[in-house]
CSV table of C-alpha atoms in Angstrom, one decimal:
chain,number,residue,atom,x,y,z
U,25,MET,CA,24.6,70.0,29.1
U,26,GLN,CA,27.4,70.5,26.7
U,27,LEU,CA,30.6,68.1,27.6
U,28,ILE,CA,33.0,68.9,24.8
U,29,ASN,CA,33.1,71.9,22.8
U,30,ALA,CA,35.9,72.2,19.9
U,31,SER,CA,36.2,75.4,18.0
U,32,LYS,CA,38.1,75.4,14.6
U,33,VAL,CA,40.9,72.9,15.9
U,34,THR,CA,43.8,72.2,13.7
U,35,LEU,CA,46.1,69.4,14.9
U,36,ALA,CA,49.4,68.4,13.2
U,37,LEU,CA,51.5,65.6,14.6
U,38,ALA,CA,55.0,65.3,13.0
U,39,GLY,CA,54.3,67.7,10.6
U,40,LYS,CA,51.4,66.3,9.2
U,41,THR,CA,48.0,68.2,9.5
U,42,ILE,CA,45.4,65.8,11.1
U,43,PHE,CA,42.4,67.9,11.5
U,44,ASN,CA,41.9,71.3,9.9
U,45,GLN,CA,39.4,73.7,11.4
U,46,LEU,CA,37.3,71.1,13.0
U,47,SER,CA,34.6,72.2,14.9
U,48,PHE,CA,32.2,70.4,17.2
U,49,THR,CA,30.2,69.7,20.2
U,50,VAL,CA,29.2,66.9,22.2
U,51,GLU,CA,26.5,66.9,25.0
U,52,GLN,CA,26.3,64.9,27.9
U,53,GLY,CA,25.2,61.3,27.6
U,54,GLU,CA,25.5,61.1,23.6
U,55,LYS,CA,26.7,58.2,22.1
U,56,ILE,CA,29.2,58.8,19.2
U,57,ALA,CA,30.4,56.3,16.6
U,58,LEU,CA,33.4,57.7,14.9
U,59,ILE,CA,34.3,55.8,11.6
U,60,GLY,CA,36.7,56.0,9.2
U,61,ASP,CA,39.4,54.4,7.2
U,62,SER,CA,42.8,53.7,8.7
U,63,GLY,CA,44.9,57.1,9.1
U,64,VAL,CA,42.1,59.4,9.1
U,65,GLY,CA,42.7,60.4,12.4
U,66,LYS,CA,40.3,58.4,14.6
U,67,THR,CA,43.0,57.6,17.4
U,68,SER,CA,44.4,61.1,17.3
U,69,PHE,CA,40.7,62.5,17.9
U,70,LEU,CA,40.2,60.8,20.9
U,71,ASN,CA,43.6,62.0,22.1
U,72,LEU,CA,42.6,65.5,21.1
U,73,VAL,CA,39.6,65.2,23.4
U,74,CYS,CA,41.2,63.6,26.4
U,75,GLY,CA,44.1,66.0,26.3
U,76,LEU,CA,47.1,63.7,25.2
U,77,HIS,CA,47.3,65.9,22.0
U,78,GLU,CA,47.5,69.5,22.4
U,79,PRO,CA,45.9,71.6,19.2
U,80,LEU,CA,48.0,73.9,16.9
U,81,LYS,CA,45.2,76.3,16.6
U,82,GLY,CA,42.1,76.5,17.8
U,83,SER,CA,40.3,75.6,20.9
U,84,ILE,CA,39.1,72.4,22.7
U,85,ASN,CA,36.9,72.4,26.1
U,86,ASN,CA,36.5,69.2,27.8
U,87,GLN,CA,34.1,69.3,30.9
U,88,ALA,CA,34.8,65.6,31.9
U,89,LYS,CA,36.0,65.0,35.3
U,90,ARG,CA,36.1,61.3,34.8
U,91,ILE,CA,37.5,59.9,31.4
U,92,GLY,CA,37.6,56.2,30.9
U,93,TYR,CA,40.3,55.0,27.7
U,94,VAL,CA,40.0,51.6,26.5
U,95,PHE,CA,42.8,51.0,24.0
U,96,GLN,CA,43.6,49.1,20.8
U,97,GLU,CA,45.7,46.6,23.0
U,98,PRO,CA,45.0,46.5,26.7
U,99,ARG,CA,47.8,48.2,28.0
U,100,LEU,CA,47.7,46.9,31.3
U,101,LEU,CA,51.0,47.9,33.5
U,102,PRO,CA,52.6,44.3,33.5
U,103,TRP,CA,53.9,44.2,36.7
U,104,LEU,CA,50.5,44.6,38.6
U,105,THR,CA,48.2,41.9,39.1
U,106,VAL,CA,44.6,42.3,37.5
U,107,SER,CA,43.3,43.6,40.6
U,108,LYS,CA,46.2,46.1,41.3
U,109,ASN,CA,45.9,47.2,37.7
U,110,ILE,CA,42.0,48.1,38.2
U,111,GLU,CA,42.3,49.6,41.7
U,112,GLU,CA,45.2,51.9,40.9
U,113,VAL,CA,43.5,53.9,38.3
U,114,MET,CA,40.7,54.5,40.9
U,115,LYS,CA,42.9,56.2,43.5
U,116,PRO,CA,43.1,59.3,42.0
U,117,TYR,CA,39.3,59.8,42.1
U,118,GLY,CA,38.8,59.4,46.0
U,119,PHE,CA,37.5,55.9,46.0
U,120,SER,CA,38.2,54.4,49.5
U,121,ALA,CA,40.0,51.3,49.9
U,122,TYR,CA,36.9,49.1,50.9
U,123,GLU,CA,35.0,51.1,47.8
U,124,ARG,CA,37.9,50.2,45.7
U,125,GLN,CA,38.0,46.4,46.7
U,126,GLN,CA,34.2,46.2,46.6
U,127,LYS,CA,34.4,47.9,42.6
U,128,VAL,CA,36.9,45.5,41.7
U,129,ALA,CA,35.5,42.4,43.1
U,130,GLU,CA,32.1,43.2,41.2
U,131,LEU,CA,33.4,43.9,37.8
U,132,LEU,CA,35.4,41.1,37.7
U,133,THR,CA,32.5,38.7,38.6
U,134,VAL,CA,30.6,40.4,35.9
U,135,MET,CA,33.4,40.0,33.4
U,136,GLN,CA,33.9,36.5,34.5
U,137,LEU,CA,37.4,37.0,35.8
U,138,ALA,CA,36.8,36.6,39.4
U,139,HIS,CA,39.3,33.8,39.3
U,140,CYS,CA,41.9,35.9,38.1
U,141,THR,CA,42.3,38.8,40.4
U,142,GLU,CA,45.9,37.5,41.5
U,143,TYR,CA,47.1,37.1,37.9
U,144,TYR,CA,49.8,38.9,36.0
U,145,PRO,CA,48.6,40.2,32.6
U,146,HIS,CA,51.1,37.9,30.9
U,147,GLN,CA,48.8,35.2,32.3
U,148,LEU,CA,45.8,36.3,30.5
U,149,SER,CA,44.8,35.8,27.2
U,150,GLY,CA,44.0,38.5,24.7
U,151,GLY,CA,40.2,38.8,25.4
U,152,MET,CA,40.6,38.4,29.3
U,153,ALA,CA,43.1,41.1,29.1
U,154,GLN,CA,40.8,43.4,27.2
U,155,ARG,CA,38.1,42.5,29.4
U,156,VAL,CA,40.6,43.5,32.4
U,157,SER,CA,41.0,46.9,30.3
U,158,LEU,CA,37.2,47.3,30.0
U,159,ALA,CA,36.8,46.8,33.5
U,160,ARG,CA,39.4,49.4,34.3
U,161,ALA,CA,37.7,52.0,32.3
U,162,PHE,CA,34.3,51.7,33.9
U,163,ALA,CA,35.8,51.2,37.6
U,164,ILE,CA,36.2,54.9,37.8
U,165,GLU,CA,32.7,55.5,36.6
U,166,PRO,CA,33.4,57.4,33.8
U,167,ASP,CA,31.4,60.4,32.5
U,168,LEU,CA,33.3,60.3,29.3
U,169,LEU,CA,34.2,56.7,27.8
U,170,LEU,CA,36.6,56.5,25.1
U,171,LEU,CA,37.0,53.5,23.3
U,172,ASP,CA,39.7,53.0,20.5
U,173,GLU,CA,38.8,50.2,18.5
U,174,PRO,CA,39.3,47.7,21.8
U,175,PHE,CA,38.0,44.8,20.2
U,176,SER,CA,39.6,44.7,16.9
U,177,ALA,CA,41.9,42.3,17.4
U,178,LEU,CA,39.5,39.7,18.9
U,179,ASP,CA,37.1,36.9,17.1
U,180,LYS,CA,33.5,37.8,16.4
U,181,ARG,CA,32.3,35.7,19.4
U,182,LEU,CA,34.4,37.5,21.7
U,183,ARG,CA,33.5,41.0,20.1
U,184,ASN,CA,29.9,40.2,20.6
U,185,GLN,CA,30.3,39.2,24.3
U,186,LEU,CA,32.4,42.3,25.4
U,187,THR,CA,30.0,44.8,23.2
U,188,LYS,CA,27.3,43.0,25.5
U,189,TYR,CA,29.5,43.9,28.4
U,190,LEU,CA,30.0,47.2,27.2
U,191,ALA,CA,26.1,48.0,26.7
U,192,GLN,CA,25.6,46.5,30.4
U,193,PHE,CA,27.8,49.1,32.1
U,194,LEU,CA,26.9,52.1,30.0
U,195,THR,CA,24.7,54.5,31.7
U,196,PRO,CA,22.4,57.4,29.9
U,197,GLN,CA,24.6,59.7,31.7
U,198,THR,CA,28.1,58.1,30.3
U,199,THR,CA,28.9,59.8,26.9
U,200,LEU,CA,30.6,57.6,24.9
U,201,ILE,CA,32.8,58.2,21.8
U,202,TYR,CA,33.5,54.5,20.2
U,203,VAL,CA,36.0,54.4,17.3
U,204,SER,CA,35.7,51.8,15.0
U,205,HIS,CA,37.1,50.9,11.2
U,206,SER,CA,34.2,48.3,11.3
U,207,PRO,CA,30.8,50.1,11.7
U,208,GLU,CA,28.7,47.3,12.2
U,209,ASP,CA,30.1,46.8,15.9
U,210,VAL,CA,29.5,50.6,16.8
U,211,LEU,CA,26.2,51.6,15.0
U,212,GLY,CA,24.2,49.7,17.5
U,213,LEU,CA,25.6,51.4,20.6
U,214,ALA,CA,25.4,55.2,19.4
U,215,HIS,CA,23.2,57.9,18.7
U,216,GLN,CA,25.2,59.6,16.1
U,217,CYS,CA,28.3,59.2,14.0
U,218,LEU,CA,31.0,61.0,13.1
U,219,VAL,CA,33.0,60.0,9.8
U,220,LEU,CA,36.4,61.2,9.3
U,221,GLN,CA,37.7,61.2,5.8
U,222,HIS,CA,41.1,61.9,4.5
U,223,ASP,CA,41.0,64.8,3.1
U,224,HIS,CA,40.2,66.6,6.5
U,225,GLN,CA,36.4,66.6,5.8
U,226,TYR,CA,34.2,64.9,8.3
U,227,SER,CA,30.4,64.4,8.5
U,228,TRP,CA,28.0,63.7,11.3
U,229,HIS,CA,25.2,61.5,10.7
U,230,GLN,CA,22.0,60.7,13.0
U,231,LEU,CA,21.2,57.2,13.8
U,232,ASP,CA,18.0,57.4,15.2
U,233,THR,CA,16.5,54.7,13.1
U,234,ASP,CA,17.6,51.5,11.6
U,235,GLN,CA,17.3,52.9,8.2
U,236,GLN,CA,19.6,55.4,8.7
U,237,CYS,CA,22.3,53.0,10.5
U,238,GLN,CA,21.7,51.0,7.2
U,239,ALA,CA,22.2,54.0,4.8
U,240,LEU,CA,25.2,55.0,6.4
U,241,LEU,CA,26.8,51.3,6.5
U,242,ASP,CA,25.9,51.1,2.7
U,243,ASN,CA,27.7,54.4,2.0
U,244,PHE,CA,30.5,53.5,4.4
U,245,CYS,CA,31.0,50.4,2.7
U,246,SER,CA,30.6,51.6,-0.8
U,247,ASN,CA,33.1,54.6,-0.8
U,248,LYS,CA,35.5,51.9,0.8
U,249,ALA,CA,35.1,49.8,-2.3
U,250,HIS,CA,35.7,52.8,-4.5
J,23,MET,CA,70.5,18.5,39.1
J,24,ASN,CA,68.2,21.6,38.7
J,25,VAL,CA,69.4,24.8,37.3
J,26,ARG,CA,69.9,26.5,40.6
J,27,THR,CA,72.0,23.8,42.1
J,28,ARG,CA,73.7,23.8,39.0
J,29,HIS,CA,74.8,27.5,39.3
J,30,TYR,CA,75.7,27.3,42.9
J,31,LEU,CA,77.9,24.4,42.4
J,32,LEU,CA,79.7,26.5,39.8
J,33,GLN,CA,80.1,29.3,42.0
J,34,ALA,CA,81.5,26.9,44.6
J,35,LEU,CA,83.9,25.7,42.3
J,36,GLY,CA,85.4,29.0,41.5
J,37,LEU,CA,85.2,30.2,45.0
J,38,SER,CA,87.6,26.9,45.9
J,39,LEU,CA,89.7,27.8,43.1
J,40,LEU,CA,90.3,31.5,44.2
J,41,LEU,CA,91.1,29.9,47.5
J,42,LEU,CA,93.4,27.5,45.9
J,43,CYS,CA,95.5,30.1,44.3
J,44,TRP,CA,95.9,32.1,47.6
J,45,GLN,CA,96.7,29.1,49.5
J,46,TRP,CA,99.4,28.5,46.7
J,47,LEU,CA,100.7,32.3,46.2
J,48,SER,CA,100.8,32.3,50.1
J,49,GLY,CA,103.2,29.4,50.2
J,50,VAL,CA,105.7,30.9,47.4
J,51,LEU,CA,105.6,34.8,48.6
J,52,SER,CA,106.8,36.1,51.9
J,53,PRO,CA,104.6,35.9,54.8
J,54,MET,CA,105.3,39.7,55.0
J,55,ILE,CA,103.3,39.9,51.6
J,56,LEU,CA,100.8,37.6,51.6
J,57,ALA,CA,98.8,36.0,54.6
J,58,THR,CA,97.6,32.4,54.2
J,59,PRO,CA,93.9,32.0,54.4
J,60,LEU,CA,94.0,30.0,57.5
J,61,GLN,CA,96.1,32.8,59.2
J,62,THR,CA,93.5,35.5,58.1
J,63,VAL,CA,90.5,33.9,59.2
J,64,MET,CA,92.1,32.8,62.6
J,65,ARG,CA,93.1,36.8,63.1
J,66,LEU,CA,89.5,37.8,61.9
J,67,ALA,CA,88.1,35.3,64.3
J,68,GLN,CA,90.4,37.1,67.1
J,69,LEU,CA,89.2,40.4,65.9
J,70,LEU,CA,85.6,39.6,66.0
J,71,LEU,CA,86.1,38.7,69.9
J,72,THR,CA,86.6,42.2,70.7
J,73,ASN,CA,84.6,45.4,70.9
J,74,ASP,CA,86.5,47.5,68.8
J,75,PHE,CA,86.2,45.4,65.8
J,76,TRP,CA,82.4,46.2,66.2
J,77,GLN,CA,82.9,49.9,67.0
J,78,VAL,CA,85.1,49.9,63.9
J,79,LEU,CA,82.6,48.2,61.8
J,80,LEU,CA,79.5,50.3,63.0
J,81,VAL,CA,81.6,53.5,62.0
J,82,THR,CA,81.9,52.3,58.5
J,83,LEU,CA,78.6,50.6,58.3
J,84,VAL,CA,76.8,54.2,59.0
J,85,ARG,CA,78.9,56.0,56.7
J,86,LEU,CA,78.0,53.5,54.4
J,87,ALA,CA,74.5,53.6,54.7
J,88,GLY,CA,74.4,57.2,54.9
J,89,ALA,CA,76.4,57.7,51.9
J,90,LEU,CA,74.4,55.3,49.8
J,91,SER,CA,71.0,56.8,50.9
J,92,ILE,CA,72.3,60.2,49.9
J,93,ALA,CA,73.5,59.0,46.6
J,94,CYS,CA,70.4,57.0,45.7
J,95,LEU,CA,68.3,59.8,46.4
J,96,ILE,CA,70.3,62.4,44.4
J,97,GLY,CA,70.6,60.3,41.5
J,98,PHE,CA,67.2,58.6,41.4
J,99,VAL,CA,65.4,61.9,42.0
J,100,LEU,CA,67.5,64.1,39.2
J,101,GLY,CA,67.5,60.9,37.0
J,102,VAL,CA,63.7,60.6,37.0
J,103,CYS,CA,63.4,64.4,36.6
J,104,ALA,CA,66.0,64.3,33.6
J,105,GLY,CA,64.2,61.7,32.0
J,106,ARG,CA,61.0,63.4,32.0
J,107,ARG,CA,62.7,66.9,31.4
J,108,PRO,CA,65.3,66.9,28.7
J,109,TRP,CA,66.1,70.5,29.0
J,110,LEU,CA,67.4,69.5,32.8
J,111,LYS,CA,69.1,66.5,31.3
J,112,HIS,CA,71.5,68.8,29.0
J,113,PHE,CA,71.8,71.5,31.9
J,114,LEU,CA,73.0,68.6,34.2
J,115,GLU,CA,75.5,66.9,31.0
J,116,PRO,CA,78.7,69.1,31.9
J,117,LEU,CA,78.2,68.2,35.9
J,118,ARG,CA,77.7,64.8,35.4
J,119,TRP,CA,80.6,64.3,33.2
J,120,LEU,CA,82.8,66.3,35.1
J,121,LEU,CA,82.0,64.0,38.6
J,122,MET,CA,82.5,60.8,35.9
J,123,SER,CA,85.5,61.6,34.7
J,124,VAL,CA,87.7,63.1,37.8
J,125,PRO,CA,89.7,60.6,39.3
J,126,PRO,CA,88.7,59.5,42.5
J,127,VAL,CA,91.9,60.2,44.2
J,128,VAL,CA,91.6,63.9,43.1
J,129,VAL,CA,88.1,64.1,44.7
J,130,VAL,CA,89.4,62.7,48.3
J,131,LEU,CA,92.2,65.2,48.3
J,132,LEU,CA,89.9,68.1,47.3
J,133,ALA,CA,87.3,66.9,49.9
J,134,MET,CA,90.1,66.5,52.8
J,135,LEU,CA,91.0,70.3,51.9
J,136,TRP,CA,87.4,71.3,52.1
J,137,LEU,CA,85.9,69.2,55.0
J,138,GLY,CA,89.0,67.8,56.9
J,139,MET,CA,89.2,64.5,58.0
J,140,GLY,CA,86.1,62.3,59.5
J,141,SER,CA,82.9,61.4,58.5
J,142,SER,CA,81.4,64.2,56.4
J,143,MET,CA,84.2,63.9,54.0
J,144,VAL,CA,83.9,60.2,53.6
J,145,ILE,CA,80.3,60.5,53.2
J,146,PHE,CA,81.0,63.6,50.8
J,147,ILE,CA,83.1,61.9,48.7
J,148,THR,CA,81.1,58.6,48.3
J,149,VAL,CA,77.8,60.8,47.2
J,150,LEU,CA,79.7,62.7,44.8
J,151,LEU,CA,81.5,59.6,42.9
J,152,LEU,CA,78.0,57.5,43.1
J,153,SER,CA,75.2,59.6,42.4
J,154,PRO,CA,76.1,60.0,38.8
J,155,THR,CA,76.3,56.6,38.0
J,156,ILE,CA,72.4,56.1,39.6
J,157,TYR,CA,71.7,59.1,37.8
J,158,ILE,CA,72.7,58.2,34.5
J,159,ASN,CA,71.2,54.8,34.8
J,160,THR,CA,67.8,56.1,35.9
J,161,TYR,CA,67.3,58.7,33.2
J,162,LYS,CA,68.4,56.3,30.5
J,163,GLY,CA,65.6,53.9,31.8
J,164,ILE,CA,63.1,56.7,32.3
J,165,GLU,CA,63.8,57.7,28.5
J,166,GLN,CA,62.9,54.1,27.5
J,167,ILE,CA,59.7,53.9,29.4
J,168,ASP,CA,57.0,52.8,26.9
J,169,ARG,CA,55.3,56.3,25.9
J,170,HIS,CA,51.9,54.3,26.5
J,171,TRP,CA,52.3,53.8,30.1
J,172,LEU,CA,52.7,57.4,30.6
J,173,ASP,CA,49.6,58.6,28.4
J,174,LEU,CA,47.8,55.9,30.6
J,175,ALA,CA,48.9,57.6,33.8
J,176,THR,CA,47.8,61.1,32.3
J,177,ILE,CA,44.3,60.2,31.1
J,178,TYR,CA,43.9,58.1,34.8
J,179,LYS,CA,45.6,61.5,36.4
J,180,PHE,CA,47.9,59.4,38.6
J,181,SER,CA,49.7,61.5,40.9
J,182,THR,CA,53.5,61.8,40.9
J,183,VAL,CA,54.0,59.1,43.7
J,184,GLN,CA,51.7,56.7,41.8
J,185,ARG,CA,53.8,57.3,38.6
J,186,VAL,CA,57.1,56.6,40.5
J,187,ILE,CA,55.7,53.8,42.3
J,188,ASN,CA,53.5,52.0,39.8
J,189,ILE,CA,55.3,53.0,36.4
J,190,TYR,CA,59.2,54.5,37.0
J,191,VAL,CA,60.4,52.2,39.5
J,192,PRO,CA,58.8,48.7,38.3
J,193,ALA,CA,59.7,49.6,34.5
J,194,ILE,CA,63.2,50.3,35.2
J,195,ALA,CA,63.8,47.9,38.3
J,196,ALA,CA,66.1,45.3,36.1
J,197,GLN,CA,68.1,48.3,34.9
J,198,LEU,CA,68.0,50.2,38.6
J,199,CYS,CA,69.0,46.6,40.6
J,200,ALA,CA,72.1,45.9,38.3
J,201,THR,CA,73.3,49.5,38.6
J,202,MET,CA,72.8,49.0,42.6
J,203,VAL,CA,74.9,45.9,42.5
J,204,VAL,CA,77.5,48.1,40.9
J,205,VAL,CA,77.0,51.2,43.2
J,206,CYS,CA,77.3,49.0,46.8
J,207,CYS,CA,80.5,47.3,45.7
J,208,SER,CA,82.0,50.6,44.2
J,209,GLY,CA,80.4,52.3,47.7
J,210,VAL,CA,82.4,50.1,50.0
J,211,ARG,CA,85.5,50.6,47.9
J,212,ILE,CA,85.4,54.2,48.0
J,213,ILE,CA,84.6,54.7,51.5
J,214,VAL,CA,87.7,52.2,52.4
J,215,LEU,CA,89.5,54.5,50.1
J,216,ALA,CA,88.6,57.6,52.1
J,217,GLU,CA,88.9,55.9,55.3
J,218,VAL,CA,92.3,54.8,54.2
J,219,LEU,CA,93.5,58.6,53.5
J,220,GLY,CA,91.5,60.6,55.7
J,221,ALA,CA,89.6,59.1,58.7
J,222,HIS,CA,90.5,58.5,62.3
J,223,LYS,CA,88.4,55.6,62.6
J,224,GLY,CA,86.7,52.8,60.0
J,225,LEU,CA,87.6,49.9,58.4
J,226,GLY,CA,90.1,51.8,56.0
J,227,TYR,CA,91.9,53.3,58.6
J,228,GLU,CA,92.2,49.8,60.8
J,229,LEU,CA,93.6,48.8,57.1
J,230,ALA,CA,96.2,51.4,57.3
J,231,ASN,CA,96.9,50.9,60.7
J,232,ALA,CA,97.4,47.3,60.1
J,233,ARG,CA,99.7,47.9,57.1
J,234,GLY,CA,101.9,50.8,59.1
J,235,ASN,CA,102.5,48.1,61.8
J,236,PHE,CA,103.5,45.2,59.3
J,237,ASP,CA,100.6,43.2,60.6
J,238,THR,CA,99.8,41.2,57.6
J,239,ASN,CA,97.7,38.8,59.0
J,240,GLU,CA,95.3,41.4,60.2
J,241,LEU,CA,95.6,43.4,57.2
J,242,TYR,CA,94.1,40.7,55.3
J,243,ALA,CA,91.4,40.1,57.7
J,244,TRP,CA,90.2,43.4,57.2
J,245,VAL,CA,90.3,42.9,53.4
J,246,LEU,CA,88.1,39.9,54.2
J,247,VAL,CA,85.8,41.8,56.2
J,248,SER,CA,85.2,44.6,53.4
J,249,LEU,CA,84.8,41.6,50.9
J,250,LEU,CA,82.2,39.8,53.3
J,251,LEU,CA,80.3,43.5,53.4
J,252,VAL,CA,79.9,43.6,49.8
J,253,ALA,CA,78.7,39.8,49.6
J,254,ILE,CA,76.1,40.6,52.5
J,255,LEU,CA,75.1,44.0,50.9
J,256,GLU,CA,74.5,42.0,47.7
J,257,PHE,CA,73.1,38.9,48.4
J,258,LEU,CA,71.1,39.9,51.8
J,259,LEU,CA,70.0,43.4,50.8
J,260,LEU,CA,69.7,43.7,47.1
J,261,ARG,CA,69.1,40.3,45.8
J,262,PRO,CA,66.1,39.9,48.0
J,263,ILE,CA,64.9,43.4,46.9
J,264,GLN,CA,65.4,42.5,43.3
J,265,ASN,CA,63.4,39.1,43.6
J,266,LYS,CA,60.4,41.5,45.2
J,267,LEU,CA,60.6,43.9,42.2
J,268,LEU,CA,60.8,41.2,39.5
J,269,ARG,CA,58.7,38.5,40.9
J,270,TRP,CA,55.9,39.2,38.5
J,271,LYS,CA,58.2,37.8,35.5
J,272,ASN,CA,58.5,34.6,37.2
J,273,ALA,CA,54.3,34.3,37.7
J,274,THR,CA,53.1,31.2,36.0
J,275,ASN,CA,49.2,29.8,35.7
């Protein structure tokens, strides 16, 4: 089933064209890595997909009913406790109070944050806050999960740990678009990769085999070096 | 000595100084102009024992509660809407300017002309003069809310009620609490002023009566009541609400 269909989309922000005639489709359950240098429009791509940005021309049709979004920074509401931060996003999706409490307890236990339910965000470390942000995205059982370099500010050990949690929660039905400027983080999870470039060019790459991943990685690194 | 005790001591010192000044002035000036603190408290004690005092206080309190509730509702709702919709802010700007520029006494005179004497006039004036203050502080606060939180609410499909309770109110809570202190104090002042000029009952009416009868002790007793009313509003109502809204800031591991 086709989840997202974009046709000849042009996106301009503050007078600057970010995408020109961008067309793509995403099937349900696809796992897509989105890579590119800083400033090519990776975050804008996600914002376009989830409806935060409106295209100047063209159209984008997103069938996803539940969109989970993990931002670069945790973006937890500072006046709500950890459990309330997660529970609150579940309310619009029809979860009962009991289901919400159960889900929050389950997610925080898996994320090893069961002792932090009544903490406020300023009482958490960066890694803990990002784990809560990840739990919040999974709490709504998303059919589309958008990750915008969620672990870029964390050290290697925490990145690996959170990638492990991510893989644990992803179901075959969940569509994933994972943005990163370090491809080695995302290639293990993705089936295909969209590479964005500064001149509004973009290319799709299949990542079915390790050789394809390695080739893309080498290509990306050599382009960066130039 | 901890910080809180120190603050209380400083406040007690300030209050004592004010009382000393009052006592000294009442010795210098004629008793027709200024009652002593003791005479004022004694007269207040006598008033407290009468039924009339409580009826008068109830009338003023009902007016105050009604006026503050309506002013808060109008100011907050319009402030949130204007903060989210710039066209509404521009549309309301002339009205806001008009209401904040016109002298209160002019509003009182016009309201007496339109509505006659009594509660509806007093409440009307208070709402008219207070809601612009709440409105302007609300929309300024809403405009400064971090765009990221609003994006979060959009992505996760927050309802309007969820946005108000979980984003708008907590994000502008500090500013809103400070505004409410100003509004409550001004509310008591405006209600008393309106009652002095055009009401048949209430604290202001009793003030005007006491002045007309040259009963200085009673005049100052009613002034003291109006001050106590502001103190009760600020310390027993607004302060606990503020502490509740901002308690997250004090949380420590």
